[in-house]
Coordinates of C-alpha atoms and ligand atoms in Angstrom, one line a residue:
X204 CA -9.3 23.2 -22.3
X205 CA -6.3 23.9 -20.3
X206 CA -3.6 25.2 -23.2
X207 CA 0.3 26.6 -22.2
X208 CA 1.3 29.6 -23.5
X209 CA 3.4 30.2 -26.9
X210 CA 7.3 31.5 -26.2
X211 CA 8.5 32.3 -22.9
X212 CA 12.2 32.1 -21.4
X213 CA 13.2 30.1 -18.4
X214 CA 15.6 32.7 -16.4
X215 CA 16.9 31.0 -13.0
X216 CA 14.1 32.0 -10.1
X217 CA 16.9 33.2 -7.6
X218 CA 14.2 33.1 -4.8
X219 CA 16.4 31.0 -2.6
X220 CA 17.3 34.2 -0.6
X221 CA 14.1 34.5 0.6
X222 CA 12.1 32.3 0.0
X223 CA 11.8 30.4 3.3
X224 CA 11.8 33.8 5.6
X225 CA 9.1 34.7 7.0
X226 CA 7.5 38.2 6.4
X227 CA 8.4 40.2 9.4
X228 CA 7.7 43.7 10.3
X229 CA 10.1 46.6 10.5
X230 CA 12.6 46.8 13.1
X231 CA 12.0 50.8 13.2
X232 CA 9.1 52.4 11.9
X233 CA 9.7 54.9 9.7
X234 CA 9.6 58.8 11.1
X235 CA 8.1 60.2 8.1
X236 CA 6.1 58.4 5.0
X237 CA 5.8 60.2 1.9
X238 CA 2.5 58.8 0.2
X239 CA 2.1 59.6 -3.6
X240 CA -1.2 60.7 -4.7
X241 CA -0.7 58.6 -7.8
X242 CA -0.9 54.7 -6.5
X243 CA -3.0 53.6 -9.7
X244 CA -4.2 53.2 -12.6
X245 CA -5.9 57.2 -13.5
X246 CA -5.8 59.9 -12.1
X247 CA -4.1 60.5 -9.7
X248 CA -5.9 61.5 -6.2
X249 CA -7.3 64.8 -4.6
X250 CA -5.9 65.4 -1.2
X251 CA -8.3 66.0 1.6
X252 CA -5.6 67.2 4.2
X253 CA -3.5 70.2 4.4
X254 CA 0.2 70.5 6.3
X255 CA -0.7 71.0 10.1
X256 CA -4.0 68.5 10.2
X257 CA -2.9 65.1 12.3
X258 CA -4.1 61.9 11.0
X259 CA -5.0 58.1 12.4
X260 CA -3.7 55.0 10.6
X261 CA -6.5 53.9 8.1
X262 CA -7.7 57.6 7.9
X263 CA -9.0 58.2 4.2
X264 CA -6.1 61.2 3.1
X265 CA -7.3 61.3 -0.5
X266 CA -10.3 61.2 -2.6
X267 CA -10.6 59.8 -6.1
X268 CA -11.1 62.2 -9.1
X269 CA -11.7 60.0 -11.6
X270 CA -10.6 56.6 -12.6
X271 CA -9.0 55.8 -9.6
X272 CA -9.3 54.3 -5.5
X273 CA -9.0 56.4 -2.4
X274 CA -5.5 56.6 -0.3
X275 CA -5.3 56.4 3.6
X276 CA -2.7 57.5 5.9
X277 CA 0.0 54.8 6.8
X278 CA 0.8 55.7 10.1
X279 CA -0.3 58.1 12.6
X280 CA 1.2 61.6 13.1
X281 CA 1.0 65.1 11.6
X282 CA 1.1 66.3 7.9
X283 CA 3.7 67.9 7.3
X284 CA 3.7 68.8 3.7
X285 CA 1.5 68.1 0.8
X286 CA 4.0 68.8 -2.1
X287 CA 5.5 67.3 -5.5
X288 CA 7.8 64.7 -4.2
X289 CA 9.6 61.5 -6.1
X290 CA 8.5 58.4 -6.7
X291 CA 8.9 55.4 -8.6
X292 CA 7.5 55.8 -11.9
X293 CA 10.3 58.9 -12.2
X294 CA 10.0 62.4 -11.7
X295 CA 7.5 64.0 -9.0
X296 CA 4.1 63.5 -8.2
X297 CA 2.3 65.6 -5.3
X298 CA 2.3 63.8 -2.0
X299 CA 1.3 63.6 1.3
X300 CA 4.1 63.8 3.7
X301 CA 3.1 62.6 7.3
X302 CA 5.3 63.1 10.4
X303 CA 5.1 59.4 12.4
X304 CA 4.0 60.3 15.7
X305 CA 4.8 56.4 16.9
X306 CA 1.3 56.2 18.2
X307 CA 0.4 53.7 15.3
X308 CA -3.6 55.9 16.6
X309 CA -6.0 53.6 14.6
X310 CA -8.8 55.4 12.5
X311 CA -10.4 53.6 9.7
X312 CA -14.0 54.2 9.2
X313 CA -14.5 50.7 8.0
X314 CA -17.1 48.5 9.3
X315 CA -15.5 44.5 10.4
X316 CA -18.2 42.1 9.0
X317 CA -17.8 38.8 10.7
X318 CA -19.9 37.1 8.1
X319 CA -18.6 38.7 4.3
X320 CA -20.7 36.6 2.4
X321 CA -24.3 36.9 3.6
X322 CA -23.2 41.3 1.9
X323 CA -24.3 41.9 -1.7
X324 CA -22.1 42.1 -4.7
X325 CA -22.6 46.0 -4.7
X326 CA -21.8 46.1 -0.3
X327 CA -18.8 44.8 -1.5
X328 CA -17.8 46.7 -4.1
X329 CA -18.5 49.4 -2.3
X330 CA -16.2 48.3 0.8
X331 CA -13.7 47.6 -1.7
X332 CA -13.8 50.9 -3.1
X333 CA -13.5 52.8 0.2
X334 CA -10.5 50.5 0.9
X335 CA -8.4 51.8 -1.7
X336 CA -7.4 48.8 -2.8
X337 CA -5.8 48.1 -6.2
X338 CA -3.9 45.2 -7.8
X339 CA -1.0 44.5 -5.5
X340 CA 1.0 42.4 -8.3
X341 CA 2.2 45.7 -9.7
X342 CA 0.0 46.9 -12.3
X343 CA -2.3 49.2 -10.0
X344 CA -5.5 48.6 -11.4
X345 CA -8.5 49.7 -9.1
X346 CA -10.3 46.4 -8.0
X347 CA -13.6 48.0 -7.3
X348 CA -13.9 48.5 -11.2
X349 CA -13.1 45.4 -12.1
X350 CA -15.2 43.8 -10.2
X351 CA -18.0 46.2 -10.7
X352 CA -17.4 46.0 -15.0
X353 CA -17.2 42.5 -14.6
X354 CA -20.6 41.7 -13.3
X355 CA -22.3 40.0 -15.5
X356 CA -20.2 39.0 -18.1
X357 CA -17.3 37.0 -16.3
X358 CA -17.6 33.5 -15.7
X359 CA -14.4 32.6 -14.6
X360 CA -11.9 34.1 -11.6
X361 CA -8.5 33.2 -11.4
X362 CA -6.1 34.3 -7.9
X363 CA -2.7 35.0 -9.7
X364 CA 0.1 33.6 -7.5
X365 CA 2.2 32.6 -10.5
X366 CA 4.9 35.2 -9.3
X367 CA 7.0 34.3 -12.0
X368 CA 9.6 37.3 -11.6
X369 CA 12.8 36.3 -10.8
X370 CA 14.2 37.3 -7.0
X371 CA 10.8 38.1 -5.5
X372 CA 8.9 36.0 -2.7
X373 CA 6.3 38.4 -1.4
X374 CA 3.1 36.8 -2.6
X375 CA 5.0 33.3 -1.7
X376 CA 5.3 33.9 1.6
X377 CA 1.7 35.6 1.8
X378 CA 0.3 32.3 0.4
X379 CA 1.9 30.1 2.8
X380 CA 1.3 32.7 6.7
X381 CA -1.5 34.3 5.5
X382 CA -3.6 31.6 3.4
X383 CA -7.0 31.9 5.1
X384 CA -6.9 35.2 4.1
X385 CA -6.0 34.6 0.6
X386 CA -8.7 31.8 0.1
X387 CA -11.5 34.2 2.5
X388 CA -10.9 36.8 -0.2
X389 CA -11.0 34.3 -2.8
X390 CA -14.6 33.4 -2.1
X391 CA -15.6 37.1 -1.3
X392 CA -14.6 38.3 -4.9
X393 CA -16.3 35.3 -6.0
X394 CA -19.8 36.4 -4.1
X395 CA -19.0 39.9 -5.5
X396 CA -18.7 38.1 -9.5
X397 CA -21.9 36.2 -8.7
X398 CA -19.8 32.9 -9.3
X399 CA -19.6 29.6 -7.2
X400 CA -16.1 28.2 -8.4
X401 CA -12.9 29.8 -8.9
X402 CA -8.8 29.3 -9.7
X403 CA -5.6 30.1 -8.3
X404 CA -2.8 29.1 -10.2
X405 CA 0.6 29.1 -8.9
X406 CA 4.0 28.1 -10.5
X407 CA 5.7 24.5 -9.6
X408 CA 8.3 26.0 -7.9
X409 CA 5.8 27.0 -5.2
X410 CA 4.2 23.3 -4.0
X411 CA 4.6 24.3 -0.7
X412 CA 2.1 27.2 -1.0
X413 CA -0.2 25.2 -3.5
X414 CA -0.4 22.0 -1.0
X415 CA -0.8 25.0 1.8
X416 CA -4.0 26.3 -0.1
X417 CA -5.6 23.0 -1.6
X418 CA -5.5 21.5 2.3
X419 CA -7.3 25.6 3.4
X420 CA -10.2 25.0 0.5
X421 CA -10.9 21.7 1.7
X422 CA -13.5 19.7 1.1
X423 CA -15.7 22.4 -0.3
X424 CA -13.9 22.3 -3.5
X425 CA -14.9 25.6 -4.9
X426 CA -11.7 27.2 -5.6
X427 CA -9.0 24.9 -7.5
X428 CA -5.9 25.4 -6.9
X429 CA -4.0 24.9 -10.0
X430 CA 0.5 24.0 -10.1
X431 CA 1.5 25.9 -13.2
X432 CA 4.6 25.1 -15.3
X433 CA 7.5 27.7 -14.3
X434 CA 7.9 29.5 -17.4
X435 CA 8.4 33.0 -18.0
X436 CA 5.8 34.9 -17.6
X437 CA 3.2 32.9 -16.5
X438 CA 2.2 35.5 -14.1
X439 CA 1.0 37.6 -17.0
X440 CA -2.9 38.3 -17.2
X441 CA -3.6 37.1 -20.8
X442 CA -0.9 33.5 -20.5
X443 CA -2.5 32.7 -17.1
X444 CA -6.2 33.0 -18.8
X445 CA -5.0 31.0 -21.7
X446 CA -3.2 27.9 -19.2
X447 CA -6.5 27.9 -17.1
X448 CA -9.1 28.0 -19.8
X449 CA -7.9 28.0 -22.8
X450 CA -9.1 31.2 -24.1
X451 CA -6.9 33.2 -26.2
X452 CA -7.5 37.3 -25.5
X453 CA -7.5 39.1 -29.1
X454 CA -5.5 41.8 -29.9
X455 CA -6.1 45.1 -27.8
X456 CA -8.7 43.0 -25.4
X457 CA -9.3 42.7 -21.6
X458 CA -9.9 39.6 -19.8
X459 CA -13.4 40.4 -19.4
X460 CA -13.8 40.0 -23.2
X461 CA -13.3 36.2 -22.8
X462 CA -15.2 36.2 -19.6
X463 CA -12.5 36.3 -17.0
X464 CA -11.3 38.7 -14.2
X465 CA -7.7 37.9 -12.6
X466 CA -6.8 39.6 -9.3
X467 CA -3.1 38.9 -7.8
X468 CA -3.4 36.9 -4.5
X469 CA -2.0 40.0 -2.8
X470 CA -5.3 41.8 -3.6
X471 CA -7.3 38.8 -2.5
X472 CA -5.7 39.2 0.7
X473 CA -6.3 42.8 0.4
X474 CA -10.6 42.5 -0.2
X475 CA -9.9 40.3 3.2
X476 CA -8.9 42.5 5.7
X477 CA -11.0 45.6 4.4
X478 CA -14.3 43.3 4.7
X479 CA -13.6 40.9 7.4
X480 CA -11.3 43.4 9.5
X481 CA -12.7 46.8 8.3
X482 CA -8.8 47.4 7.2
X483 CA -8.1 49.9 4.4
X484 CA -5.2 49.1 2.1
X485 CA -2.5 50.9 4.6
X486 CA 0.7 48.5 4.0
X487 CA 2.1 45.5 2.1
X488 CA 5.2 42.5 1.8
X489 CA 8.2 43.8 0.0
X490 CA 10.7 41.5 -1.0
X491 CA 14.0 43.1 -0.4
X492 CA 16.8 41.1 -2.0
X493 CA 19.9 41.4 -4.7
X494 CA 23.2 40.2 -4.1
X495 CA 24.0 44.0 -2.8
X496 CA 21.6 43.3 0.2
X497 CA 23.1 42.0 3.2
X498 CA 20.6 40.5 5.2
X499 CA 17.4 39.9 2.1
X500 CA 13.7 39.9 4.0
X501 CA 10.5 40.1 2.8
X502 CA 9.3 42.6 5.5
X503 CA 5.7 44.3 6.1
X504 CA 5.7 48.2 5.0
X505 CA 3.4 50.8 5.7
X506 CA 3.0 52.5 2.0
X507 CA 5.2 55.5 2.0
X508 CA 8.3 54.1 3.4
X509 CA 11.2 54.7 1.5
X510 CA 13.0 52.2 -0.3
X511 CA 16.5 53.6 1.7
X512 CA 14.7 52.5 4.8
X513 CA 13.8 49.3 3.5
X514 CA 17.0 49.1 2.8
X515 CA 18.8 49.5 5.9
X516 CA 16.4 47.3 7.6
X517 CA 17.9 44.7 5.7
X518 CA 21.5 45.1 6.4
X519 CA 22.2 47.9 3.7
X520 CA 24.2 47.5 0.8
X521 CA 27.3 44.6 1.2
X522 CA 28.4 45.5 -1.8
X523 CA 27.6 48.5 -4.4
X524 CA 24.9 47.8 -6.1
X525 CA 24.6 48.1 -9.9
X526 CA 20.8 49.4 -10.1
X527 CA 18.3 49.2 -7.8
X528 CA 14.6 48.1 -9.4
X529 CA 11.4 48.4 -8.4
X530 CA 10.3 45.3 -9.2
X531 CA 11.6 41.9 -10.9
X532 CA 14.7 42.0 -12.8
X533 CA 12.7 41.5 -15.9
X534 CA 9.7 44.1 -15.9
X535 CA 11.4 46.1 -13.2
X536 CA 11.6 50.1 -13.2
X537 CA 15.2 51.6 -12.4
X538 CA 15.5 53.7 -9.4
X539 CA 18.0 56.9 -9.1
X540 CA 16.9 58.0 -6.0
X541 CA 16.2 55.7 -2.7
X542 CA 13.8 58.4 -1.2
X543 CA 11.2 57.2 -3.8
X544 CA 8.8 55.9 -1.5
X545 CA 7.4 52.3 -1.2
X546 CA 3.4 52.5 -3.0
X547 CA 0.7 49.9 -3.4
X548 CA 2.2 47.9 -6.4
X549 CA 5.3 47.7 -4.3
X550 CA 6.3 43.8 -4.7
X551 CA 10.1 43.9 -4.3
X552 CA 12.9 46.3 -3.9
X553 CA 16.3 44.9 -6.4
X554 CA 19.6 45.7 -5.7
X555 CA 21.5 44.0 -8.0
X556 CA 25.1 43.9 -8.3
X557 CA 27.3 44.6 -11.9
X558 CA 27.9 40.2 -11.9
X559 CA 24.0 40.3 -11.3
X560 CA 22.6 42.6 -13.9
X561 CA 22.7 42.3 -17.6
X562 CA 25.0 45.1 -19.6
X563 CA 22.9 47.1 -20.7
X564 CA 25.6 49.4 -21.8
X565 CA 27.2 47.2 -24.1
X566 CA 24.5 46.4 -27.0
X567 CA 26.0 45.5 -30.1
X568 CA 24.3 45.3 -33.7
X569 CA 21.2 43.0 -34.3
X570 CA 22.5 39.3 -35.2
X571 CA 18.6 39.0 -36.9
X572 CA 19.0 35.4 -35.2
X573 CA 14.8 35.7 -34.6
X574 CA 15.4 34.3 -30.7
X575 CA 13.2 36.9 -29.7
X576 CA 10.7 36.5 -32.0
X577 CA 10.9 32.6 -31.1
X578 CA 10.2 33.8 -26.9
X579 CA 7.6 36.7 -27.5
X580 CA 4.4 35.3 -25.8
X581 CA 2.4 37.9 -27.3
X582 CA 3.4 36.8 -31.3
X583 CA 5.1 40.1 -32.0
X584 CA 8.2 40.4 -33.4
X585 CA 10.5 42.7 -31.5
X586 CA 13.2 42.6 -33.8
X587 CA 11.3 44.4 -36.6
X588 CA 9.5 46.9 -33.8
X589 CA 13.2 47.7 -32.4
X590 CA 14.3 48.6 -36.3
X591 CA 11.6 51.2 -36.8
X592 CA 11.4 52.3 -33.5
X593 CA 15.0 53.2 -33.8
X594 CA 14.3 55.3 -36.7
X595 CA 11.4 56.8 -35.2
X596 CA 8.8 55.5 -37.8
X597 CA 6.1 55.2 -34.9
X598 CA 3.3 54.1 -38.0
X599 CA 4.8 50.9 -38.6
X600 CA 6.0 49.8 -35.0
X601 CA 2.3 50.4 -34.5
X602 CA 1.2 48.3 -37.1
X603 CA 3.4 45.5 -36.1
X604 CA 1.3 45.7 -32.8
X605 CA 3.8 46.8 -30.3
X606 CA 0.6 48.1 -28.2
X607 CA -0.1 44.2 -27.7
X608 CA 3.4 44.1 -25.9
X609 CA 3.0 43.5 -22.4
X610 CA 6.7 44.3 -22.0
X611 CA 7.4 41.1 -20.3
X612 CA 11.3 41.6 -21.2
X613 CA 11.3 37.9 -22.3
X614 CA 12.9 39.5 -25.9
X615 CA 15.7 41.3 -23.5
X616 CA 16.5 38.5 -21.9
X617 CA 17.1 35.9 -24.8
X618 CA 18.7 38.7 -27.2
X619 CA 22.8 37.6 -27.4
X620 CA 23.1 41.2 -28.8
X621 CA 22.1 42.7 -25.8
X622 CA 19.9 45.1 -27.2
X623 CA 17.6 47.0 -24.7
X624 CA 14.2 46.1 -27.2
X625 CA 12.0 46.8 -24.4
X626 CA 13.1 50.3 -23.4
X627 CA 12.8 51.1 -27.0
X628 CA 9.0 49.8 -27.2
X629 CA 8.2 51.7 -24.0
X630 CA 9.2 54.9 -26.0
X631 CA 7.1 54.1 -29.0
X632 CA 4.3 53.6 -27.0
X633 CA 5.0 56.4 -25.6
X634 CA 5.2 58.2 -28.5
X635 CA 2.2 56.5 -30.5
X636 CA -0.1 57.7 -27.2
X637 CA 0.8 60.8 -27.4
X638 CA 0.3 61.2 -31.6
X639 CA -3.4 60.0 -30.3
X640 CA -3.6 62.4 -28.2
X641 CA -2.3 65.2 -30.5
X642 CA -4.7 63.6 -33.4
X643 CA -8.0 64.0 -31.1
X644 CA -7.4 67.2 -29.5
X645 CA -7.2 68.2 -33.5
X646 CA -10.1 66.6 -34.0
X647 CA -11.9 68.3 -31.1
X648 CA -10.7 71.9 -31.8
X649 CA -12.0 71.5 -35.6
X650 CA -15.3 69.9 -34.3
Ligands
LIG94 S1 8.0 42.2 -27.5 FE1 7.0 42.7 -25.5 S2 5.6 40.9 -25.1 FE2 7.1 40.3 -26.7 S3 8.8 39.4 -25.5 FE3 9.4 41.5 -25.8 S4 8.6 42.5 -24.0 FE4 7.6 40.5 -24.1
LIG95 S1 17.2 38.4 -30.4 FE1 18.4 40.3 -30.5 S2 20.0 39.9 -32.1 FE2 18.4 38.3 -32.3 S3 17.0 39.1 -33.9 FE3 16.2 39.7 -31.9 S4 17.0 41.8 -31.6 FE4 18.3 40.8 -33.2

């Protein structure tokens, strides 16, 4: 039974910057690309090539070591440092830093398979894996082991292409140029589930891209494309589950616990191009756009550009920007330096003028007016974890469930205070992880 989601906010989509351009490619490739080693979900990567070695687009650059996928090489070139460099989840992570040589030298080891669906679920997990693909809408999970720990015990696969942030058009404009990619990979991760139906579900303010899909699936009806209310966030995993089917994830579950896997049309088209093409995950559509941009595009990237070349490409700044986000303006991560390169879950780069961006500096006393209780979708009350958080009392912010809190920023948004409730939950997580951590290496030294 189809069911909407509790709470929410309605913020104004500002997409009308972008949304009708078409994803073009840059102007001037980039001379160097710094690629981080940590793209994911894990730990991050082991490098497999040393400053001097020279390198083909699609070459695998890095090996897993863990919990992880593989990274390949963006463009062609030389290495010319594999160092500590930074990138956008703040401070450093070792990187491989590759000199373009212009040559764009192709050198995937990839195999094209003209048919995808006469492979076998493990073939493509397998081909998945070596791709190095991860969930494109941001959260960097590594696709090949959620398909591969979903065998079995998922019955239902939704394509996320809710893209309910505000500003960006990326998978928009994917769903619309590059739709018989997004429905092809679709039906492979469906082959690789064992399933013969699946969902996408994309917001109302998209019916462009979901009459663009519905006409691509055709009469073979196996994948229903769904319109979703716009309502922040319906992009998130657990309120797209619950508008699809109905089921409610419990506290501290997965999707798989209530027989679903979601994967962000992005990634879709991602599974395409490594099966099909025998393309590793070597570049994706970043929305550029703020009113500090001059010229806003959603432009094709290799992974490794750097967010000041993005930014030139699209006019640079017209006027100074407030903050520049990775990301939406709502679950976005700020950035202090524009040499921060451009990684897998790169969606959008936000330069967002002082009119543009809420004052964050100016947060005045709680007003205990519950509106952000009323908008949590997750039933948590961020007005009691945002008291104990502020007096460190990790126990009880952890016992009001702030682990459960997606940090959709819905609570930010409504709050007439203007109190930053999400940074402070991203500290006590923080914080309550790292007690754990403490606790069990106790535990282990005594044992
Ligand atoms: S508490 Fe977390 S889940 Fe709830 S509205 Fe705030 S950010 Fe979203
Ligand atoms: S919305 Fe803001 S002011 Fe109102 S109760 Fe929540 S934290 Fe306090």
């Amino acid at each position: 039974m189809k069911q909407s989601f509790y709470g929410g906010v309605h913020p104004h989509d500002r997409k009308e910057a972008t949304n009708r351009l078409a994803v073009v490619p840059l102007s001037t490739a980039p001379k160097q690309v710094v690629i981080p080693m940590a793209m994911h979900v894990g730990a991050p990567c082991k490098p497999l090539v040393s400053p001097g070695d020279t390198v083909r687009v699609g070459q695998k650059i890095a090996e897993i070591a863990g919990l992880g996928a593989p990274i390949h090489a963006s463009v062609s070139g030389t290495v010319a440092a594999v160092e500590p460099r930074p990138y956008t989840g703040g401070g450093k992570v070792l990187s491989v830093v590759i000199d373009n040589d212009f040559r764009n030298t192709p050198g995937s080891s990839l195999t094209p398979h003209a048919d995808p669906l006469a492979l076998s679920p493990e073939e493509i997990v397998e081909i998945v894996k070596e791709a190095g693909i991860t969930g494109m809408g941001g959260a960097g999970f590594p696709t090949h082991v959620k398909i591969s720990s979903g065998l079995g015990k998922v019955d239902t696969m939704i394509l996320n292409g809710a893209e309910c942030e505000p500003y960006i058009t990326a998978d928009h404009r994917l769903m619309l140029e590059q739709g018989e990619k997004v429905i092809g990979g679709a039906r492979i991760l469906m082959k690789a589930l064992g399933l013969q139906t699946g969902w996408i579900g994309i917001e109302a303010n998209k019916m462009d891209a979901v009459d663009h899909l519905k006409s691509l699936v055709g009469d073979k009806a196996d994948i229903t494309v769904e319109p979703l209310k716009t309502r922040y966030p319906q992009g998130a995993e657990k309120q797209l589950i619950q508008r699809i089917t109905g089921r409610e994830i419990p506290p501290g579950g997965l999707p798989a616990h209530v027989g679903c896997a979601v994967f962000n049309v992005g990634t879709a088209a991602a599974v395409y191009d490594a099966v099909v093409e025998g393309r590793p995950l070597t570049e994706r559509i970043v929305t550029v756009t703020g009113d500090s941009i001059a010229n806003p595009k959603n432009l094709l990237v290799p992974l490794g550009t750097s967010f000041q070349h993005l930014i030139d490409e699209a006019g640079g700044f017209k006027a100074d920007p407030d903050r520049v986000l990775t990301g939406g303006p709502m679950m976005g991560i700020a950035q202090y330096n524009l040499a921060v390169p451009v990684i897998k879950g790169t969606n959008a780069v936000l330069c967002l003028t002082p009119q543009e961006a809420a004052p964050e500096d100016k947060a005045h006393t709680c007003l205990r007016c519950a509106r952000c209780v009323n908008v949590c979708p997750m039933h948590l009350t961020p007005v009691y974890m945002h008291l104990y958080a502020e007096k460190n009392r990790w126990s009880e912010v952890e016992d009001l469930r702030v682990m459960d809190c997606i940090e959709c920023g819905s609570c930010n948004y409504i709050c007439p205070a203007r109190i930053p409730l999400v940074q402070s939950f991203r500290t006590a997580k923080f914080e309550i992880r790292g007690l754990a951590a403490k606790q069990k290496a106790k535990e282990a030294a005594k044992a």
